Amino acid sequence: MATVLSRALKLPGKKSPDLGEYDPLTQADSDESEDDLVLNLQKNGGVKNGKSTLEEVLDPDSEVEVEVTKQRLSESVPDGYPAEATGSLEQKATSSLMPYLRTAVFLLTMVISMILVLVCAFLIPCPPRDLHNTWNRNLGQEAGGVLFPLELSDVNGDGLPDILLSFTALMNASVLGVSRPSVTVMALSGMNGSTLWSSHIPEETRSVQCKGLILTAPAEPVCLVTGTSKFLSLLHASSGKTIWTLNPAHLPSGTLAAPAVMLPDLDGDKVGDLVVLAIGETQPDLCFILVSGKTGNPLGGPVKYSINGEGKLIGPQAHITSRGAIYILFGFGNVQAVALRDLFAQARNRDSFPPVLQREEPEWEKRRSVNLSELIDIYSGGVEFLQMVTASDTNCSDLLITTKHSLTLLRGEDLEPRWNLELQDIHSQPAPGYFNADQTLDFMVQAQSNNNVKKMLVVDGKSGLPVWSYDLPCHMQESDALSVMTLERKSVFLFWADEMQPALQNLEPGPRNKHPGLHHLYLLHPTFPTILLDLTNVTDTVTASAIGINDLQKDAFYITVTTSPTSENQPGLLLVSKLSLRWAMLTQSRMVPLMETTPKISRGEVRRFLSRLKFIDFPHKF
């Protein structure tokens, strides 16, 4: 373009070497192109002996003058150099270099853009989108193996929690068709239910733990599998391959009674350690074994106790007081505690402690028995469940103790009761969640009212008084209620019950459709306490459930494990299902009014509210 502009500014004619003027009667012609002239100038050194090289190589009839730039160039010409020759030289050089510079800049920009596109497309993984709102995965025949509470943890690194479960399936042992049980630990993708990995283990599984484990250096995702007899193994979460397995010889006269408990680093290898509870042939005989989280080897010998108690095994669980002292809680129908520093001293047979065990809690220590027993009595009498509950007014968790007939919340600092609530026939573990706006955890409790009817109630975590209750028909076996928190720091509660007809339909004449054996999943939001949302239904038996969080989309999904009913001689089919809560609420839920309200709540109002819900994980562990 610069060359064309230069040509457009030149006038045809013959140049007089003496006068520096054009002859309007003569048209100049050049045998050489302008680019050749520039190259010749660069080769011959530009100006020589007071004359421009341009003047030496140009034919006198050539076009070399640009009237537009003559005056400006003459101002910067040094003494002794002809102004016309210098001006022509600079104009020619500038005009010829501009296309090359523009081309170079254009090509460089294109190359950089292509590199950025390739980096984004191939080197930077795009975050996955959870497009599968619901899926079902049939795992085949199930032979009655132990199904522990589901573990949800991201094991494949896609940002979405995956499902870890264990089941006992039948497999053919020979060509004769003889079947034997095979215990499998499996990880399913939270995205689509596909199998990420599976591993066979020698005994039924009591638990699989993946969250919060720091048992390798450097830290990597791992899962700890605890069996029902003598099996304890650490696996790579991404592949299911074994890192270490506890030698069964360390449990010569006992079996593992409960899942392993995570502890801080006790042996100085910068990796967290474990404690397991083993029980002998007779119930009062039990022992604690400290296990290295890095190698799986015992940290000293077993520490044996003989305790009294009747009922369900409680714990063990680790509790950290406000002063940083660590106690292990356990019991049979009661709750007792032993200081971790005492276990460490007896297991290692020494009185020196690591820094993490230097502290004691005076309020707990004064509860030791009169005979100075190492065991501390916490609560006695028909304990069914023990839960650690994050307290809003202290850095120490409280203890929620559930019996068949009561709920009791103990202060974690001094074990004094905050409140006590008497109920009848509590048959499942309370579900913590935020029902009101006082920023204190509340609890959804299921209690049996009479045959085939259960009472659902929400207990205020600050006062211990019921703030919501309703009786629902239910023929399902015991199933825990669950909760998930929203961005507004309120929780939605989910539970199973039989089909409910809206309260207003009870006044309408005519027959109503009933579906015996159909179980429904209901959702309660504190903003609409007079309405339940019927999300989905199943005819199979629900054996386990869990809630996962999709952090990227601020959504939640509900995982259900069911077994289908079959004939008496055949095991049922094991089915794992996923249901997106937001999708279910907005597309297939049914409103079930519990009572008439004024003004009446419309479905459009509820739908607009639900469309704005965003789910998040609990900020505190409990």
Coordinates of C-alpha atoms in Angstrom, one line a residue:
M1 CA 0.0 0.0 0.0
A2 CA 2.9 2.4 0.8
T3 CA 4.4 1.8 -2.7
V4 CA 1.1 2.5 -4.3
L5 CA 0.7 5.7 -2.3
S6 CA 4.3 6.8 -3.3
R7 CA 3.5 6.2 -7.0
A8 CA 0.3 8.2 -6.7
L9 CA 2.2 11.2 -5.3
K10 CA 4.7 11.3 -8.2
L11 CA 4.3 13.5 -11.3
P12 CA 5.4 12.3 -14.7
G13 CA 8.1 14.1 -16.4
K14 CA 11.9 14.5 -16.8
K15 CA 14.1 15.7 -14.0
S16 CA 16.8 18.3 -14.6
P17 CA 19.9 17.4 -12.5
D18 CA 20.8 21.1 -12.2
L19 CA 17.5 22.8 -11.4
G20 CA 15.8 20.0 -9.6
E21 CA 12.6 20.5 -11.6
Y22 CA 10.4 18.2 -13.7
D23 CA 10.0 18.7 -17.4
P24 CA 6.3 18.4 -17.9
L25 CA 6.8 17.4 -21.6
T26 CA 8.9 14.3 -20.8
Q27 CA 7.5 11.2 -19.0
A28 CA 10.1 9.4 -16.8
D29 CA 10.5 5.7 -17.1
S30 CA 12.5 3.4 -15.0
D31 CA 14.0 0.1 -16.0
E32 CA 14.3 -1.0 -12.4
S33 CA 11.6 -1.5 -9.8
E34 CA 11.6 0.6 -6.6
D35 CA 12.4 -2.5 -4.5
D36 CA 15.5 -3.1 -6.6
L37 CA 16.5 0.5 -6.1
V38 CA 16.2 0.1 -2.3
L39 CA 18.2 -3.1 -2.4
N40 CA 20.9 -1.4 -4.4
L41 CA 21.0 1.5 -2.0
Q42 CA 21.4 -0.9 1.0
K43 CA 24.1 -2.8 -0.8
N44 CA 26.2 0.2 -1.9
G45 CA 26.0 2.0 1.4
G46 CA 23.4 4.7 0.8
V47 CA 25.3 8.1 0.2
K48 CA 28.8 8.4 -1.1
N49 CA 31.1 11.4 -1.7
G50 CA 28.4 13.8 -1.2
K51 CA 26.2 12.2 -3.8
S52 CA 23.4 9.8 -3.2
T53 CA 24.0 6.4 -4.5
L54 CA 20.4 6.6 -5.8
E55 CA 21.5 9.3 -8.2
E56 CA 24.3 7.1 -9.6
V57 CA 22.2 4.1 -10.4
L58 CA 19.0 5.8 -11.5
D59 CA 18.4 6.7 -15.0
P60 CA 18.0 10.5 -15.3
D61 CA 14.5 9.8 -16.4
S62 CA 13.5 7.9 -13.3
E63 CA 10.9 9.0 -10.7
V64 CA 12.8 9.9 -7.5
E65 CA 11.1 12.9 -6.1
V66 CA 8.3 13.2 -3.6
E67 CA 7.1 16.7 -3.3
V68 CA 5.0 16.0 -0.2
T69 CA 7.9 15.0 2.0
K70 CA 10.7 17.2 0.6
Q71 CA 10.2 20.1 3.0
R72 CA 10.0 17.9 6.1
L73 CA 13.0 15.8 5.3
S74 CA 15.1 18.8 4.4
E75 CA 14.8 20.0 8.0
S76 CA 16.6 17.0 9.3
V77 CA 19.3 16.7 6.6
P78 CA 22.9 17.0 8.0
D79 CA 25.3 19.6 6.5
G80 CA 27.0 18.5 3.3
Y81 CA 24.3 16.1 2.2
P82 CA 21.8 16.9 -0.6
A83 CA 18.3 17.3 0.8
E84 CA 16.6 15.7 -2.3
A85 CA 18.7 12.6 -2.2
T86 CA 18.3 12.0 1.5
G87 CA 14.6 12.6 1.5
S88 CA 14.1 10.2 -1.4
L89 CA 16.2 7.5 0.4
E90 CA 14.3 7.7 3.7
Q91 CA 10.9 7.6 1.9
K92 CA 11.9 4.6 -0.1
A93 CA 13.2 2.7 2.9
T94 CA 10.1 3.4 5.0
S95 CA 7.8 2.5 2.2
S96 CA 9.4 -0.8 1.4
L97 CA 9.8 -2.0 5.0
M98 CA 6.2 -1.3 6.1
P99 CA 4.6 -4.3 4.2
Y100 CA 7.2 -6.7 5.7
L101 CA 6.6 -5.4 9.2
R102 CA 2.8 -5.7 8.8
T103 CA 3.2 -9.2 7.4
A104 CA 5.5 -10.2 10.3
V105 CA 3.1 -8.8 12.9
F106 CA 0.2 -10.6 11.3
L107 CA 1.9 -13.9 11.1
L108 CA 3.2 -13.6 14.7
T109 CA -0.3 -12.9 15.9
M110 CA -1.7 -15.9 14.1
V111 CA 1.0 -18.2 15.5
I112 CA 0.4 -17.0 19.1
S113 CA -3.4 -17.4 18.7
M114 CA -3.0 -21.0 17.4
I115 CA -0.7 -21.9 20.3
L116 CA -3.3 -20.5 22.8
V117 CA -6.1 -22.5 21.1
L118 CA -4.0 -25.7 21.3
V119 CA -3.2 -25.1 24.9
C120 CA -6.8 -24.6 25.9
A121 CA -8.0 -27.5 23.8
F122 CA -5.5 -30.2 24.8
L123 CA -3.4 -29.1 27.8
I124 CA -6.0 -27.5 30.0
P125 CA -8.8 -29.9 30.9
C126 CA -12.2 -28.4 30.6
P127 CA -14.3 -28.8 33.8
P128 CA -16.9 -31.6 33.3
R129 CA -20.6 -30.9 33.2
D130 CA -22.9 -33.1 35.1
L131 CA -25.4 -33.7 32.4
H132 CA -26.7 -37.0 33.8
N133 CA -29.5 -35.9 36.1
T134 CA -30.5 -39.5 36.8
W135 CA -29.0 -42.9 36.1
N136 CA -29.5 -46.5 37.2
R137 CA -26.8 -49.1 37.5
N138 CA -27.6 -52.8 38.0
L139 CA -24.9 -54.6 39.8
G140 CA -26.4 -58.1 39.6
Q141 CA -27.3 -60.6 42.2
E142 CA -26.7 -59.7 45.8
A143 CA -26.3 -62.4 48.4
G144 CA -27.0 -60.6 51.6
G145 CA -23.6 -59.1 52.3
V146 CA -23.0 -56.3 54.7
L147 CA -23.8 -52.9 53.1
F148 CA -22.1 -50.1 55.1
P149 CA -23.2 -46.5 54.9
L150 CA -22.2 -45.3 51.4
E151 CA -19.0 -43.3 51.0
L152 CA -19.0 -40.4 48.4
S153 CA -15.5 -39.1 47.4
D154 CA -14.0 -37.8 44.2
V155 CA -11.6 -40.6 43.3
N156 CA -11.1 -39.9 39.5
G157 CA -10.4 -36.1 39.9
D158 CA -13.3 -34.8 37.8
G159 CA -14.6 -32.6 40.6
L160 CA -17.7 -34.7 41.2
P161 CA -18.0 -37.1 44.1
D162 CA -18.0 -40.8 43.2
I163 CA -19.7 -43.7 44.9
L164 CA -17.8 -46.3 46.9
L165 CA -19.7 -49.4 48.1
S166 CA -19.2 -53.0 48.9
F167 CA -21.5 -56.0 48.3
T168 CA -21.5 -59.8 48.3
A169 CA -22.4 -61.2 44.9
L170 CA -22.8 -64.8 43.8
M171 CA -20.3 -66.3 41.3
N172 CA -19.8 -69.7 39.9
A173 CA -17.0 -71.6 41.6
S174 CA -16.8 -74.5 39.0
V175 CA -18.3 -75.8 35.8
L176 CA -20.8 -77.7 37.9
G177 CA -22.6 -74.4 38.6
V178 CA -21.8 -74.3 42.3
S179 CA -22.0 -70.7 43.5
R180 CA -20.0 -69.0 46.2
P181 CA -20.1 -65.5 47.5
S182 CA -17.6 -63.0 46.3
V183 CA -17.0 -59.8 48.2
T184 CA -16.3 -56.7 46.0
V185 CA -15.4 -53.2 46.8
M186 CA -16.3 -51.0 43.9
A187 CA -16.0 -47.3 42.8
L188 CA -18.7 -46.0 40.5
S189 CA -18.5 -42.7 38.6
G190 CA -20.8 -40.0 40.1
M191 CA -21.1 -38.7 36.5
N192 CA -22.7 -41.7 34.8
G193 CA -22.5 -44.7 37.1
S194 CA -19.7 -46.5 35.1
T195 CA -17.2 -48.6 37.0
L196 CA -14.0 -46.8 37.8
W197 CA -12.4 -49.8 39.6
S198 CA -13.3 -52.8 41.6
S199 CA -11.4 -55.0 44.0
H200 CA -12.1 -58.3 45.6
I201 CA -11.3 -58.7 49.3
P202 CA -11.3 -61.9 51.4
E203 CA -14.2 -60.9 53.8
E204 CA -17.3 -58.8 54.1
T205 CA -16.7 -55.1 54.4
R206 CA -17.6 -53.0 57.5
S207 CA -16.6 -49.6 56.0
V208 CA -14.8 -47.8 53.3
Q209 CA -13.4 -44.4 54.3
C210 CA -11.9 -41.9 51.9
K211 CA -12.6 -38.4 53.2
G212 CA -10.0 -36.6 55.2
L213 CA -7.4 -39.4 55.1
I214 CA -3.8 -38.2 55.1
L215 CA -2.0 -41.5 55.2
T216 CA 0.7 -41.1 52.5
A217 CA 3.6 -38.7 52.0
P218 CA 3.2 -36.8 49.8
A219 CA -0.5 -36.7 50.3
E220 CA -2.7 -38.5 47.7
P221 CA -6.3 -39.7 47.6
V222 CA -6.6 -43.0 49.5
C223 CA -9.3 -45.2 50.9
L224 CA -9.2 -47.3 54.0
V225 CA -11.2 -50.6 53.9
T226 CA -12.2 -52.3 57.2
G227 CA -13.5 -55.8 57.2
T228 CA -15.8 -57.6 59.6
S229 CA -13.1 -60.0 60.8
K230 CA -9.3 -59.3 60.4
F231 CA -9.0 -57.3 57.2
L232 CA -7.7 -53.7 57.2
S233 CA -6.1 -52.3 54.0
L234 CA -5.2 -49.0 52.5
L235 CA -6.0 -48.5 48.8
H236 CA -5.1 -46.0 46.1
A237 CA -8.4 -44.1 45.6
S238 CA -7.8 -43.7 41.9
S239 CA -7.1 -47.3 41.1
G240 CA -8.1 -49.5 44.0
K241 CA -4.6 -51.0 44.2
T242 CA -3.3 -52.0 47.7
I243 CA -0.8 -49.8 49.5
W244 CA -0.6 -51.9 52.6
T245 CA -2.6 -54.5 54.5
L246 CA -2.6 -55.2 58.3
N247 CA -1.1 -58.5 59.1
P248 CA -3.9 -60.7 60.6
A249 CA -1.3 -62.1 63.0
H250 CA -1.6 -58.9 65.0
L251 CA -5.2 -59.9 65.8
P252 CA -4.6 -63.5 67.1
S253 CA -7.6 -63.7 69.4
G254 CA -10.0 -61.1 68.2
T255 CA -11.8 -59.5 65.3
L256 CA -12.2 -55.9 64.2
A257 CA -15.3 -54.6 65.9
A258 CA -15.7 -51.2 64.1
P259 CA -14.2 -49.0 61.4
A260 CA -10.7 -47.6 62.1
V261 CA -10.4 -44.1 63.6
M262 CA -8.1 -41.5 62.2
L263 CA -5.6 -39.9 64.6
P264 CA -2.9 -37.3 64.3
D265 CA 0.7 -38.3 63.6
L266 CA 2.0 -40.2 66.6
D267 CA 5.3 -41.7 65.4
G268 CA 6.8 -38.6 63.8
D269 CA 6.7 -39.7 60.1
K270 CA 4.4 -36.7 59.1
V271 CA 1.6 -39.1 58.3
G272 CA -1.6 -39.6 60.3
D273 CA -2.0 -42.8 62.2
L274 CA -5.0 -45.0 63.2
V275 CA -6.5 -46.8 66.1
V276 CA -8.7 -50.0 65.7
L277 CA -10.9 -51.7 68.3
A278 CA -10.8 -55.5 68.4
I279 CA -13.1 -57.6 70.4
G280 CA -12.4 -61.1 71.8
E281 CA -14.7 -64.1 71.9
T282 CA -16.4 -62.7 75.0
Q283 CA -17.8 -59.2 74.8
P284 CA -16.1 -57.7 77.9
D285 CA -12.6 -58.5 76.4
L286 CA -11.5 -55.9 74.0
C287 CA -8.3 -54.1 73.0
F288 CA -7.1 -51.1 71.1
I289 CA -4.3 -51.3 68.6
L290 CA -2.4 -48.3 67.3
V291 CA -1.5 -48.6 63.6
S292 CA 0.9 -46.6 61.5
G293 CA -0.9 -44.9 58.7
K294 CA 2.2 -45.0 56.5
T295 CA 3.1 -48.7 56.8
G296 CA 0.2 -50.5 58.3
N297 CA 2.4 -51.9 61.1
P298 CA 1.3 -51.7 64.8
L299 CA 2.8 -48.9 66.9
G300 CA 3.5 -51.0 69.9
G301 CA 1.4 -53.8 71.5
P302 CA -2.3 -54.1 72.0
V303 CA -3.9 -52.3 75.0
K304 CA -6.5 -54.5 76.6
Y305 CA -9.6 -53.6 78.7
S306 CA -12.4 -55.5 80.4
I307 CA -15.6 -53.4 80.4
N308 CA -19.1 -53.9 81.5
G309 CA -22.1 -53.0 79.3
E310 CA -25.0 -54.5 77.4
G311 CA -26.3 -53.4 74.0
K312 CA -25.1 -52.0 70.8
L313 CA -21.4 -51.3 70.2
I314 CA -20.8 -47.5 70.3
G315 CA -17.9 -46.0 68.5
P316 CA -15.0 -45.8 68.7
Q317 CA -14.8 -42.1 67.9
A318 CA -12.0 -39.6 68.5
H319 CA -13.0 -36.4 70.4
I320 CA -10.7 -33.3 70.7
T321 CA -11.5 -31.0 73.6
S322 CA -11.2 -27.2 73.7
R323 CA -7.7 -27.6 75.2
G324 CA -6.6 -30.0 72.5
A325 CA -6.7 -33.2 74.5
I326 CA -7.7 -36.3 72.5
Y327 CA -10.1 -38.9 73.9
I328 CA -11.4 -42.1 72.3
L329 CA -15.1 -42.7 73.0
F330 CA -16.6 -46.2 72.9
G331 CA -18.9 -48.6 74.8
F332 CA -21.6 -51.3 74.7
G333 CA -24.9 -49.6 75.3
N334 CA -23.0 -46.8 77.2
V335 CA -20.3 -44.3 76.4
Q336 CA -16.9 -44.4 78.0
A337 CA -13.7 -42.6 77.2
V338 CA -10.0 -43.3 77.4
A339 CA -7.3 -40.7 76.9
L340 CA -5.2 -41.3 73.8
R341 CA -2.1 -40.5 75.8
D342 CA -2.9 -43.4 78.1
L343 CA -3.2 -45.7 75.1
F344 CA 0.0 -44.5 73.6
A345 CA 1.9 -44.9 76.9
Q346 CA 0.7 -48.5 77.4
A347 CA 1.2 -49.5 73.7
R348 CA 4.8 -48.1 73.6
N349 CA 5.6 -48.9 77.2
R350 CA 7.0 -45.4 77.9
D351 CA 6.0 -42.2 79.6
S352 CA 7.3 -39.8 76.9
F353 CA 4.6 -38.4 74.6
P354 CA 4.7 -36.7 71.2
P355 CA 3.7 -33.0 71.2
V356 CA 0.1 -33.7 70.1
L357 CA -0.4 -35.8 73.3
Q358 CA 1.0 -33.3 75.8
R359 CA -2.3 -31.8 76.8
E360 CA -5.0 -32.9 79.3
E361 CA -8.6 -31.8 79.9
P362 CA -9.2 -31.2 83.7
E363 CA -13.0 -31.3 83.3
W364 CA -12.8 -34.7 81.8
E365 CA -10.0 -36.0 84.0
K366 CA -12.0 -35.4 87.2
R367 CA -14.7 -37.8 86.0
R368 CA -12.3 -40.8 86.4
S369 CA -13.6 -43.4 88.8
V370 CA -12.8 -43.4 92.4
N371 CA -10.3 -46.2 91.9
L372 CA -8.4 -44.1 89.4
S373 CA -9.5 -46.3 86.5
E374 CA -8.2 -45.2 83.1
L375 CA -11.8 -45.3 81.7
I376 CA -14.0 -42.2 82.1
D377 CA -17.8 -42.6 82.3
I378 CA -19.7 -40.3 79.9
Y379 CA -23.2 -41.7 79.7
S380 CA -24.9 -45.0 80.6
G381 CA -28.2 -46.5 79.7
G382 CA -29.4 -47.9 76.4
V383 CA -27.3 -45.7 74.0
E384 CA -28.1 -46.4 70.3
F385 CA -26.1 -43.6 68.5
L386 CA -23.3 -41.2 69.4
Q387 CA -22.7 -38.1 67.2
M388 CA -20.1 -35.3 67.3
V389 CA -22.0 -32.0 66.7
T390 CA -20.2 -28.8 65.9
A391 CA -21.0 -26.2 68.5
S392 CA -21.6 -22.5 67.5
D393 CA -20.3 -21.0 70.8
T394 CA -17.0 -23.0 71.2
N395 CA -14.2 -24.7 69.3
C396 CA -15.1 -28.0 70.9
S397 CA -17.8 -30.4 69.4
D398 CA -20.8 -31.3 71.5
L399 CA -22.0 -34.9 72.0
L400 CA -25.5 -35.9 70.8
I401 CA -26.5 -39.2 72.5
T402 CA -29.6 -41.0 71.2
T403 CA -31.3 -43.8 73.1
K404 CA -34.6 -45.5 72.3
H405 CA -36.5 -43.0 74.3
S406 CA -34.5 -39.7 74.5
L407 CA -32.1 -37.3 72.9
T408 CA -29.4 -35.7 75.1
L409 CA -26.9 -33.0 74.0
L410 CA -23.8 -32.8 76.2
R411 CA -21.4 -29.9 76.2
G412 CA -18.0 -31.0 74.8
E413 CA -16.1 -28.8 77.3
D414 CA -17.4 -30.3 80.6
L415 CA -19.9 -33.0 79.6
E416 CA -22.8 -31.2 81.2
P417 CA -26.2 -31.6 79.4
R418 CA -27.4 -28.7 77.4
W419 CA -30.9 -30.2 77.0
N420 CA -32.8 -33.5 77.1
L421 CA -35.9 -34.5 75.1
E422 CA -38.0 -37.5 75.9
L423 CA -39.4 -39.4 72.9
Q424 CA -40.9 -42.8 72.2
D425 CA -39.2 -45.5 70.1
I426 CA -36.5 -43.6 68.2
H427 CA -35.3 -46.0 65.5
S428 CA -32.8 -44.2 63.4
Q429 CA -29.8 -41.8 63.7
P430 CA -30.9 -38.1 63.8
A431 CA -30.0 -36.0 60.8
P432 CA -28.2 -32.7 61.6
G433 CA -29.2 -29.6 59.6
Y434 CA -30.1 -26.0 59.8
F435 CA -33.9 -25.6 60.1
N436 CA -34.2 -22.1 61.7
A437 CA -32.0 -19.0 61.5
D438 CA -30.1 -19.2 64.8
Q439 CA -27.0 -20.8 63.1
T440 CA -27.2 -23.8 65.5
L441 CA -27.5 -27.3 64.1
D442 CA -31.0 -28.8 64.5
F443 CA -31.9 -32.5 64.2
M444 CA -34.5 -34.4 62.2
V445 CA -35.7 -37.4 64.2
Q446 CA -37.8 -40.4 63.2
A447 CA -39.9 -42.0 65.9
Q448 CA -42.5 -44.8 65.6
S449 CA -45.9 -43.7 66.6
N450 CA -47.8 -47.0 66.1
N451 CA -48.0 -49.7 63.5
N452 CA -47.0 -48.5 60.0
V453 CA -47.0 -44.8 61.1
K454 CA -43.9 -42.9 62.0
K455 CA -43.6 -39.4 63.4
M456 CA -41.1 -37.1 61.7
L457 CA -40.0 -34.2 63.8
V458 CA -37.3 -31.5 63.8
V459 CA -35.7 -30.7 67.2
D460 CA -34.3 -27.2 67.8
G461 CA -30.6 -27.6 68.5
K462 CA -30.5 -24.7 70.9
S463 CA -33.5 -25.5 73.2
G464 CA -34.1 -29.2 72.5
L465 CA -37.8 -28.5 71.7
P466 CA -39.6 -29.8 68.6
V467 CA -40.2 -27.0 66.0
W468 CA -41.8 -29.2 63.3
S469 CA -43.6 -32.6 63.4
Y470 CA -45.9 -34.7 61.2
D471 CA -47.2 -38.3 61.2
L472 CA -46.6 -40.2 57.9
P473 CA -47.6 -43.7 56.8
C474 CA -44.5 -45.9 56.5
H475 CA -44.0 -49.7 55.9
M476 CA -40.4 -49.4 55.0
Q477 CA -37.7 -50.8 57.2
E478 CA -35.5 -48.3 59.1
S479 CA -33.8 -45.7 56.9
D480 CA -31.9 -42.7 57.9
A481 CA -33.1 -39.2 57.1
L482 CA -30.5 -37.0 55.3
S483 CA -29.9 -33.3 54.9
V484 CA -28.1 -31.0 52.6
M485 CA -27.3 -27.3 53.1
T486 CA -28.1 -24.4 50.8
L487 CA -26.2 -21.2 50.1
E488 CA -28.6 -19.4 52.4
R489 CA -27.3 -21.6 55.3
K490 CA -30.6 -23.5 55.6
S491 CA -30.9 -27.2 55.1
V492 CA -33.4 -29.3 53.1
F493 CA -34.2 -32.6 54.7
L494 CA -35.0 -35.8 52.8
F495 CA -36.6 -39.0 54.1
W496 CA -38.6 -42.0 52.9
A497 CA -42.2 -42.8 53.7
D498 CA -45.3 -44.3 52.0
E499 CA -47.5 -42.4 49.5
M500 CA -49.3 -39.5 51.1
Q501 CA -52.4 -37.9 49.8
P502 CA -52.6 -34.1 50.1
A503 CA -54.4 -33.0 53.2
L504 CA -57.1 -31.2 51.2
Q505 CA -57.9 -34.4 49.2
N506 CA -59.0 -36.1 52.4
L507 CA -62.2 -34.0 52.3
E508 CA -63.0 -34.8 48.7
P509 CA -65.5 -37.6 48.0
G510 CA -64.7 -40.6 45.8
P511 CA -62.1 -43.3 45.7
R512 CA -58.4 -42.5 45.9
N513 CA -55.6 -44.4 44.1
K514 CA -53.4 -46.3 46.4
H515 CA -50.2 -48.1 45.5
P516 CA -49.2 -50.5 48.3
G517 CA -45.5 -51.2 48.5
L518 CA -44.5 -48.0 46.8
H519 CA -42.0 -45.9 48.8
H520 CA -41.6 -42.2 48.2
L521 CA -38.7 -39.8 48.8
Y522 CA -39.9 -36.6 50.4
L523 CA -38.1 -33.2 50.7
L524 CA -38.8 -30.6 53.4
H525 CA -37.5 -27.0 53.1
P526 CA -37.8 -24.8 56.2
T527 CA -39.2 -21.9 54.1
F528 CA -42.3 -24.0 53.3
P529 CA -42.9 -26.1 56.5
T530 CA -46.5 -26.9 55.4
I531 CA -45.5 -28.5 52.2
L532 CA -43.6 -31.7 51.2
L533 CA -42.2 -32.3 47.8
D534 CA -42.6 -35.9 46.5
L535 CA -39.4 -36.3 44.4
T536 CA -39.5 -39.9 43.3
N537 CA -40.7 -43.4 44.3
V538 CA -39.5 -47.0 44.3
T539 CA -40.9 -50.4 44.9
D540 CA -37.6 -52.0 46.0
T541 CA -36.2 -52.1 49.5
V542 CA -33.9 -49.1 50.2
T543 CA -30.8 -50.4 51.9
A544 CA -28.5 -47.4 51.8
S545 CA -28.5 -43.7 50.7
A546 CA -26.2 -40.7 50.6
I547 CA -26.1 -37.1 49.3
G548 CA -23.3 -35.7 47.2
I549 CA -22.5 -32.1 46.2
N550 CA -21.6 -30.9 42.7
D551 CA -19.6 -27.8 43.6
L552 CA -19.3 -26.6 40.0
Q553 CA -23.0 -26.3 39.5
K554 CA -24.0 -25.8 43.2
D555 CA -26.3 -28.7 42.8
A556 CA -26.8 -31.9 45.0
F557 CA -27.6 -35.4 44.0
Y558 CA -29.2 -38.3 46.0
I559 CA -27.7 -41.8 45.7
T560 CA -30.0 -44.8 46.5
V561 CA -29.0 -48.5 46.8
T562 CA -32.0 -50.8 46.6
T563 CA -32.6 -54.6 46.3
S564 CA -35.4 -55.9 44.2
P565 CA -37.9 -58.4 45.7
T566 CA -37.5 -61.9 44.3
S567 CA -38.5 -65.4 45.2
E568 CA -37.4 -66.9 48.6
N569 CA -34.6 -69.0 47.1
Q570 CA -33.0 -66.4 45.0
P571 CA -31.1 -63.3 46.0
G572 CA -32.3 -59.9 44.9
L573 CA -30.8 -57.7 42.3
L574 CA -28.7 -54.8 43.6
L575 CA -29.5 -51.4 42.0
V576 CA -27.6 -48.1 42.4
S577 CA -29.5 -44.9 41.4
K578 CA -28.7 -41.3 41.1
L579 CA -31.2 -38.4 41.2
S580 CA -30.3 -34.7 40.8
L581 CA -32.2 -32.7 43.4
R582 CA -32.6 -29.5 41.4
W583 CA -33.7 -31.4 38.3
A584 CA -36.2 -33.5 40.4
M585 CA -37.6 -30.5 42.2
L586 CA -38.3 -28.5 39.0
T587 CA -39.4 -31.2 36.6
Q588 CA -41.0 -34.2 38.3
S589 CA -41.8 -33.3 41.9
R590 CA -45.3 -33.3 43.3
M591 CA -46.5 -30.9 46.0
V592 CA -48.1 -32.4 49.1
P593 CA -49.7 -29.8 51.3
L594 CA -49.7 -30.9 55.0
M595 CA -52.4 -28.3 56.0
E596 CA -54.4 -25.5 54.5
T597 CA -52.7 -22.1 54.6
T598 CA -53.9 -18.6 54.1
P599 CA -53.1 -17.3 51.6
K600 CA -52.7 -20.5 49.7
I601 CA -49.2 -21.3 48.5
S602 CA -49.1 -21.7 44.7
R603 CA -46.9 -24.1 42.8
G604 CA -45.5 -21.2 40.8
E605 CA -44.3 -19.5 44.0
V606 CA -42.7 -22.7 45.2
R607 CA -41.1 -23.3 41.8
R608 CA -39.6 -19.8 41.5
F609 CA -38.1 -20.2 45.0
L610 CA -36.7 -23.7 44.2
S611 CA -35.2 -22.5 40.9
R612 CA -32.9 -20.2 42.9
L613 CA -31.6 -22.8 45.3
K614 CA -27.9 -23.5 45.4
F615 CA -26.5 -26.4 47.4
I616 CA -23.2 -26.4 49.2
D617 CA -21.3 -28.8 51.5
F618 CA -21.4 -28.4 55.2
P619 CA -18.7 -26.0 56.3
H620 CA -18.1 -28.0 59.5
K621 CA -17.6 -31.7 60.1
F622 CA -19.7 -33.4 62.7

